Tab-separated table of C-alpha atoms in Angstrom:
chain	number	residue	atom	x	y	z
A	1	MET	CA	90.800	120.289	57.172
A	2	ARG	CA	93.074	119.713	60.156
A	3	HIS	CA	96.013	122.090	60.163
A	4	ARG	CA	99.501	120.982	61.121
A	5	LEU	CA	102.266	122.577	63.145
A	6	LYS	CA	103.978	123.399	59.826
A	7	ASP	CA	100.949	125.388	58.667
A	8	VAL	CA	101.037	127.520	61.811
A	9	ALA	CA	104.769	128.114	61.368
A	10	GLU	CA	104.283	129.286	57.781
A	11	ARG	CA	101.427	131.606	58.743
A	12	ALA	CA	103.440	133.147	61.612
A	13	GLY	CA	106.715	133.280	59.679
A	14	VAL	CA	108.640	131.264	62.259
A	15	SER	CA	110.160	127.817	62.540
A	16	VAL	CA	108.219	124.691	63.461
A	17	LYS	CA	110.366	124.467	66.595
A	18	THR	CA	109.225	127.932	67.691
A	19	VAL	CA	105.591	126.986	67.261
A	20	SER	CA	106.215	123.832	69.280
A	21	ASN	CA	107.804	125.910	72.036
A	22	VAL	CA	104.758	128.172	72.220
A	23	VAL	CA	102.283	125.275	72.174
A	24	ASN	CA	104.187	123.493	74.961
A	25	GLY	CA	104.372	126.583	77.141
A	26	TYR	CA	108.108	127.206	77.065
A	27	LEU	CA	108.927	130.583	78.572
A	28	HIS	CA	111.935	131.564	76.477
A	29	VAL	CA	110.039	132.881	73.472
A	30	ARG	CA	110.077	136.603	72.637
A	31	PRO	CA	106.705	138.247	73.413
A	32	ASP	CA	106.224	139.551	69.857
A	33	THR	CA	107.032	136.118	68.416
A	34	ARG	CA	104.662	134.416	70.856
A	35	ALA	CA	101.920	136.865	69.892
A	36	ARG	CA	102.367	136.106	66.150
A	37	VAL	CA	102.252	132.359	66.781
A	38	GLU	CA	99.159	132.620	68.993
A	39	GLU	CA	97.450	134.763	66.346
A	40	ALA	CA	98.243	132.158	63.671
A	41	ILE	CA	96.941	129.376	65.934
A	42	ALA	CA	93.673	131.271	66.388
A	43	GLU	CA	93.286	132.051	62.687
A	44	LEU	CA	93.847	128.428	61.655
A	45	ASN	CA	91.910	127.013	64.625
A	46	TYR	CA	94.903	124.763	65.217
A	47	ARG	CA	94.551	122.028	67.834
A	48	PRO	CA	97.614	120.091	69.060
A	49	ASN	CA	97.610	116.360	68.403
A	50	LEU	CA	97.544	115.253	72.021
A	51	SER	CA	97.600	111.558	71.155
A	52	ALA	CA	100.873	111.945	69.281
A	53	ARG	CA	102.335	114.030	72.074
A	54	HIS	CA	101.415	111.440	74.711
A	55	LEU	CA	102.849	108.624	72.596
A	56	ARG	CA	106.158	110.458	72.235
A	57	LYS	CA	106.328	110.653	76.021
A	58	GLY	CA	105.364	106.994	76.434
A	59	ARG	CA	101.994	107.878	77.960
A	60	THR	CA	98.330	107.256	77.287
A	61	GLY	CA	96.982	110.676	78.267
A	62	VAL	CA	94.576	108.952	80.660
A	63	ILE	CA	94.569	109.201	84.451
A	64	ALA	CA	92.160	107.561	86.874
A	65	LEU	CA	90.175	108.857	89.809
A	66	ALA	CA	89.207	106.052	92.208
A	67	VAL	CA	86.720	106.776	95.003
A	68	PRO	CA	84.738	104.528	97.361
A	69	GLU	CA	81.218	105.553	96.306
A	70	LEU	CA	79.786	107.702	93.551
A	71	ASP	CA	76.446	107.559	95.394
A	72	ILE	CA	77.985	109.958	97.922
A	73	PRO	CA	77.433	113.391	96.313
A	74	TYR	CA	80.723	114.733	97.690
A	75	PHE	CA	82.696	112.308	95.508
A	76	ALA	CA	80.555	113.005	92.453
A	77	GLU	CA	81.111	116.756	92.846
A	78	LEU	CA	84.832	116.239	93.455
A	79	ALA	CA	85.045	114.119	90.289
A	80	ARG	CA	83.685	117.015	88.248
A	81	TYR	CA	86.454	119.293	89.513
A	82	VAL	CA	89.128	116.657	88.847
A	83	VAL	CA	87.926	116.276	85.247
A	84	THR	CA	88.062	120.056	84.778
A	85	ALA	CA	91.550	120.380	86.286
A	86	ALA	CA	92.864	117.408	84.290
A	87	ALA	CA	91.635	118.937	81.034
A	88	ASP	CA	94.191	121.728	81.471
A	89	PHE	CA	96.879	119.061	81.070
A	90	GLY	CA	95.179	117.411	78.102
A	91	TRP	CA	94.226	114.394	80.199
A	92	THR	CA	91.156	112.206	80.059
A	93	VAL	CA	89.918	110.946	83.433
A	94	LEU	CA	88.736	107.381	83.951
A	95	ILE	CA	86.507	107.239	87.053
A	96	ASP	CA	86.333	104.035	89.096
A	97	GLN	CA	84.240	103.134	92.130
A	98	THR	CA	85.986	100.761	94.528
A	99	GLY	CA	83.256	100.278	97.112
A	100	GLY	CA	86.069	100.420	99.675
A	101	ARG	CA	86.830	96.779	98.814
A	102	ARG	CA	90.422	95.714	99.348
A	103	GLU	CA	90.823	93.709	96.152
A	104	GLN	CA	89.336	96.408	93.949
A	105	GLU	CA	91.549	99.017	95.583
A	106	ARG	CA	94.609	96.829	94.864
A	107	VAL	CA	93.585	96.639	91.200
A	108	VAL	CA	93.343	100.391	90.768
A	109	ALA	CA	96.495	101.075	92.809
A	110	SER	CA	98.384	98.691	90.511
A	111	GLY	CA	97.404	100.694	87.455
A	112	ILE	CA	94.106	98.903	86.607
A	113	THR	CA	95.738	97.083	83.671
A	114	ASP	CA	99.186	97.449	82.169
A	115	HIS	CA	99.693	100.769	80.388
A	116	LEU	CA	96.044	101.825	80.668
A	117	ILE	CA	96.615	104.882	82.867
A	118	ASP	CA	99.517	107.245	83.461
A	119	GLY	CA	98.602	108.080	87.042
A	120	LEU	CA	95.990	107.790	89.742
A	121	ILE	CA	94.163	110.085	92.148
A	122	PHE	CA	92.953	107.736	94.841
A	123	SER	CA	90.736	107.826	97.936
A	124	PRO	CA	91.434	104.462	99.614
A	125	LEU	CA	89.508	102.946	102.502
A	126	ALA	CA	90.801	99.384	102.796
A	127	LEU	CA	94.472	99.672	101.816
A	128	THR	CA	97.146	100.813	104.266
A	129	ALA	CA	100.425	102.654	103.726
A	130	ASP	CA	102.265	99.308	103.780
A	131	ASP	CA	99.882	97.889	101.169
A	132	LEU	CA	100.505	100.794	98.828
A	133	ALA	CA	104.277	100.728	99.365
A	134	SER	CA	104.360	97.050	98.381
A	135	LEU	CA	102.732	97.643	94.994
A	136	ASP	CA	104.843	98.266	91.921
A	137	GLY	CA	103.310	101.464	91.342
A	138	THR	CA	101.434	103.688	89.222
A	139	PRO	CA	102.252	107.298	90.162
A	140	MET	CA	99.477	108.372	92.505
A	141	VAL	CA	98.133	111.114	94.721
A	142	LEU	CA	96.074	110.130	97.737
A	143	LEU	CA	92.961	111.914	98.954
A	144	GLY	CA	91.865	112.016	102.573
A	145	GLU	CA	93.064	110.656	105.888
A	146	ARG	CA	93.002	106.853	105.583
A	147	VAL	CA	96.711	106.600	104.653
A	148	ASP	CA	98.748	108.840	106.940
A	149	HIS	CA	102.364	109.604	105.966
A	150	GLY	CA	102.163	107.053	103.167
A	151	PRO	CA	104.302	106.396	100.109
A	152	ALA	CA	102.617	108.975	97.872
A	153	ASP	CA	101.675	112.641	97.794
A	154	ARG	CA	98.453	113.421	99.636
A	155	VAL	CA	95.807	116.169	99.649
A	156	MET	CA	93.376	116.553	102.527
A	157	ILE	CA	91.495	119.062	104.636
A	158	ASP	CA	91.890	119.675	108.358
A	159	ASN	CA	88.954	117.575	109.569
A	160	VAL	CA	89.665	118.132	113.250
A	161	ALA	CA	89.749	121.917	112.939
A	162	ALA	CA	86.664	122.001	110.696
A	163	ALA	CA	84.641	119.761	113.037
A	164	ARG	CA	85.716	121.827	116.040
A	165	GLU	CA	84.674	125.035	114.301
A	166	ILE	CA	81.229	123.854	113.207
A	167	THR	CA	80.550	122.413	116.694
A	168	SER	CA	81.695	125.691	118.269
A	169	HIS	CA	79.171	127.480	116.054
A	170	LEU	CA	76.397	125.425	117.665
A	171	ILE	CA	77.762	126.164	121.132
A	172	GLN	CA	77.826	129.890	120.350
A	173	LEU	CA	74.121	129.649	119.521
A	174	GLY	CA	73.546	128.561	123.120
A	175	ARG	CA	73.074	124.859	122.356
A	176	ARG	CA	74.321	122.591	125.122
A	177	ARG	CA	73.138	119.057	124.289
A	178	ILE	CA	74.850	118.600	120.956
A	179	ALA	CA	74.619	115.165	119.353
A	180	ALA	CA	77.030	113.750	116.771
A	181	ILE	CA	75.912	111.383	114.003
A	182	GLY	CA	78.362	109.297	111.972
A	183	SER	CA	80.932	107.815	114.347
A	184	GLN	CA	82.740	104.701	113.108
A	185	ARG	CA	85.136	102.360	114.925
A	186	THR	CA	86.391	100.424	111.902
A	187	PRO	CA	89.878	100.956	110.428
A	188	GLU	CA	88.232	102.566	107.392
A	189	GLY	CA	86.621	105.281	109.507
A	190	ALA	CA	89.542	107.722	109.586
A	191	SER	CA	87.440	110.763	108.656
A	192	ALA	CA	84.842	109.830	111.263
A	193	ARG	CA	87.478	109.596	114.002
A	194	LEU	CA	88.962	112.974	113.126
A	195	ARG	CA	85.554	114.664	113.026
A	196	LEU	CA	84.628	113.073	116.341
A	197	THR	CA	87.892	114.413	117.802
A	198	GLY	CA	87.079	117.935	116.624
A	199	TYR	CA	83.559	117.652	118.067
A	200	ALA	CA	84.897	116.482	121.431
A	201	ASP	CA	87.561	119.216	121.445
A	202	ALA	CA	84.927	121.923	120.961
A	203	LEU	CA	82.829	120.556	123.817
A	204	ARG	CA	85.871	120.428	126.105
A	205	ASP	CA	86.942	123.957	125.151
A	206	ALA	CA	83.465	125.206	126.108
A	207	GLY	CA	83.457	123.336	129.425
A	208	LEU	CA	80.774	120.912	128.252
A	209	GLY	CA	80.957	117.231	129.039
A	210	TYR	CA	81.302	114.551	126.380
A	211	ASP	CA	78.238	112.293	126.597
A	212	GLU	CA	78.551	108.959	124.794
A	213	ALA	CA	74.740	108.723	124.700
A	214	LEU	CA	74.704	111.709	122.323
A	215	VAL	CA	77.066	110.041	119.820
A	216	ALA	CA	75.278	107.923	117.222
A	217	PRO	CA	77.262	105.535	114.998
A	218	ALA	CA	76.599	105.097	111.290
A	219	SER	CA	78.315	102.295	109.391
A	220	ALA	CA	77.602	104.128	106.126
A	221	TRP	CA	77.044	107.832	105.521
A	222	HIS	CA	73.861	107.809	103.458
A	223	ARG	CA	70.535	109.584	104.009
A	224	ALA	CA	68.879	106.465	105.409
A	225	ASP	CA	71.685	106.062	107.964
A	226	GLY	CA	71.262	109.640	109.120
A	227	ALA	CA	67.514	109.216	109.499
A	228	ALA	CA	67.916	105.943	111.416
A	229	ALA	CA	70.550	107.441	113.732
A	230	MET	CA	68.377	110.478	114.446
A	231	ARG	CA	65.355	108.298	115.208
A	232	GLY	CA	67.533	106.193	117.500
A	233	LEU	CA	68.637	109.255	119.451
A	234	LEU	CA	65.066	110.463	119.876
A	235	THR	CA	63.586	107.118	120.906
A	236	SER	CA	66.414	106.490	123.389
A	237	GLY	CA	65.176	109.356	125.513
A	238	VAL	CA	68.074	111.603	124.548
A	239	ARG	CA	66.786	114.998	123.522
A	240	PRO	CA	69.538	116.963	121.787
A	241	ASP	CA	69.102	120.632	121.009
A	242	ALA	CA	71.612	120.423	118.131
A	243	VAL	CA	73.148	117.766	115.901
A	244	PHE	CA	76.477	117.704	114.070
A	245	CYS	CA	76.266	115.170	111.232
A	246	PHE	CA	79.598	113.985	109.833
A	247	ASN	CA	78.476	114.545	106.243
A	248	ASP	CA	75.604	116.293	104.510
A	249	THR	CA	73.767	113.160	103.408
A	250	LEU	CA	73.549	112.055	107.039
A	251	ALA	CA	72.230	115.526	107.858
A	252	LEU	CA	69.550	115.329	105.158
A	253	GLY	CA	68.365	112.052	106.671
A	254	ALA	CA	68.385	113.599	110.140
A	255	LEU	CA	66.266	116.516	108.898
A	256	ARG	CA	63.671	114.046	107.636
A	257	ALA	CA	63.538	112.172	110.947
A	258	LEU	CA	63.166	115.411	112.920
A	259	HIS	CA	60.315	116.493	110.640
A	260	GLU	CA	58.575	113.154	111.168
A	261	ALA	CA	58.932	113.611	114.937
A	262	GLY	CA	57.279	117.032	114.772
A	263	LEU	CA	60.436	118.889	115.807
A	264	ARG	CA	61.310	122.234	114.249
A	265	VAL	CA	64.720	122.988	112.762
A	266	PRO	CA	66.445	125.068	114.000
A	267	GLU	CA	64.047	126.224	116.739
A	268	ASP	CA	63.944	122.875	118.554
A	269	VAL	CA	67.044	121.222	117.117
A	270	ALA	CA	69.763	122.908	115.064
A	271	VAL	CA	71.390	120.700	112.408
A	272	VAL	CA	74.755	121.059	110.675
A	273	GLY	CA	76.583	118.852	108.208
A	274	PHE	CA	79.901	118.526	106.414
A	275	ASP	CA	80.830	118.665	102.678
A	276	ASP	CA	78.564	121.421	101.258
A	277	ILE	CA	76.870	119.259	98.641
A	278	GLU	CA	74.421	120.951	96.310
A	279	ASP	CA	71.392	119.183	97.825
A	280	GLY	CA	71.956	121.027	101.093
A	281	ARG	CA	71.451	124.386	99.402
A	282	PHE	CA	67.939	123.332	98.377
A	283	SER	CA	66.755	121.355	101.419
A	284	ILE	CA	64.075	122.758	103.716
A	285	PRO	CA	65.551	124.343	105.721
A	286	THR	CA	68.793	124.948	103.850
A	287	LEU	CA	71.687	123.160	105.513
A	288	SER	CA	74.535	124.740	107.462
A	289	THR	CA	77.737	122.880	106.718
A	290	VAL	CA	81.509	122.760	106.467
A	291	ALA	CA	82.427	123.597	102.877
A	292	PRO	CA	85.756	122.096	101.784
A	293	ASP	CA	87.190	123.870	98.758
A	294	LYS	CA	86.613	120.909	96.436
A	295	GLU	CA	87.843	122.797	93.393
A	296	GLN	CA	91.146	123.634	95.079
A	297	LEU	CA	91.477	120.110	96.461
A	298	ALA	CA	91.044	118.659	92.964
A	299	ARG	CA	93.482	121.121	91.418
A	300	LEU	CA	96.156	120.427	94.023
A	301	ALA	CA	95.807	116.684	93.434
A	302	VAL	CA	96.057	117.038	89.651
A	303	GLU	CA	99.062	119.367	89.889
A	304	LEU	CA	100.881	117.032	92.276
A	305	LEU	CA	100.302	114.165	89.862
A	306	ALA	CA	101.524	116.267	86.940
A	307	ASN	CA	104.696	117.096	88.851
A	308	ARG	CA	105.374	113.405	89.485
A	309	LEU	CA	104.822	112.547	85.841
A	310	ASP	CA	107.093	115.372	84.711
A	311	GLY	CA	110.222	114.225	86.479
A	312	GLU	CA	109.605	114.003	90.211
A	313	ARG	CA	108.339	110.427	90.209
A	314	LYS	CA	111.288	109.076	92.196
A	315	SER	CA	111.399	111.880	94.723
A	316	PRO	CA	111.909	110.313	98.180
A	317	ALA	CA	109.730	112.841	99.985
A	318	PRO	CA	105.965	112.583	99.468
A	319	ARG	CA	104.207	115.872	100.054
A	320	GLU	CA	101.059	116.485	102.083
A	321	LEU	CA	98.976	119.524	101.173
A	322	THR	CA	95.919	120.868	102.962
A	323	ALA	CA	93.053	122.438	101.038
A	324	PRO	CA	91.058	125.210	102.750
A	325	TYR	CA	87.491	125.070	104.007
A	326	ARG	CA	84.898	127.545	105.233
A	327	LEU	CA	81.635	127.415	107.166
A	328	GLU	CA	78.427	127.932	105.213
A	329	LEU	CA	75.853	128.955	107.802
A	330	ARG	CA	72.287	128.605	106.538
A	331	GLU	CA	68.762	128.188	107.867
A	332	SER	CA	69.239	124.859	109.694
A	333	SER	CA	71.292	126.549	112.408
A	334	GLN	CA	70.220	130.153	112.074
A	335	THR	CA	66.978	131.073	113.864
A	336	PRO	CA	65.009	133.522	111.708
């Protein structure tokens, strides 16, 4: 038997309106009254009818998360945190993979289909700030660096500072020929450019020269790309003593190529990555990396979207928030 708001009110000896106030989190309820209502809710195992609530507000109760690739573990792990954070608002999350394709990104930015979603958390690659501003929009929060100072709230991490810090870690180990894997020159490569900037800044700060021969491009950031880039560095005659890979999947590929070449990690070549995916905690050796706070990043994005949906939708000032990160230093850069 599904209990109604009226049943809770009768059990607690209060009005239906008071129960509604407690369920909806209104603050102006006396503590003893709130306690009686919460006790009645627990005794009756009452669950709010979220569908009815969403309908009253003209909403579906569904938001979307759109990312370029679910094959990249970072996005899969981030999606889990978004789903968890959204559940606190009673939302269901529809997850879409755009492949970084312009037309697919336009579809999701336009709301997918009329009235299907209430809002969007979006990591675009192809669309620009002008593209997004021209769409008659679904409320959205942007992830990452591709759209700078755009028409919507944005959550990111400080890629330049993080890349500088992880490269400085390698320098502090005494490494002097530090390669970088993952550079990209395309418009979509905003993260790559920022991480390359941080890498170059760390070298300059240490008085080390920037050597283009030590920078290996990767059009995609998968394991195979990291392995191919590492093999290319080795066969070109360049012999790095450390490698900063622009994400962890590139680093896992680089580890494989170094193993095939008979080089020891970290004794011969130290390796670090970026993203702190779970695979890196179980690789041999375990992978040193930049660890963005993915849980905090997801929560900030969901809360920004909730604020827009609850009355700030037409605010003229999009906000940009930065989630923290830390270094996770493991076996791949720590000599036993």
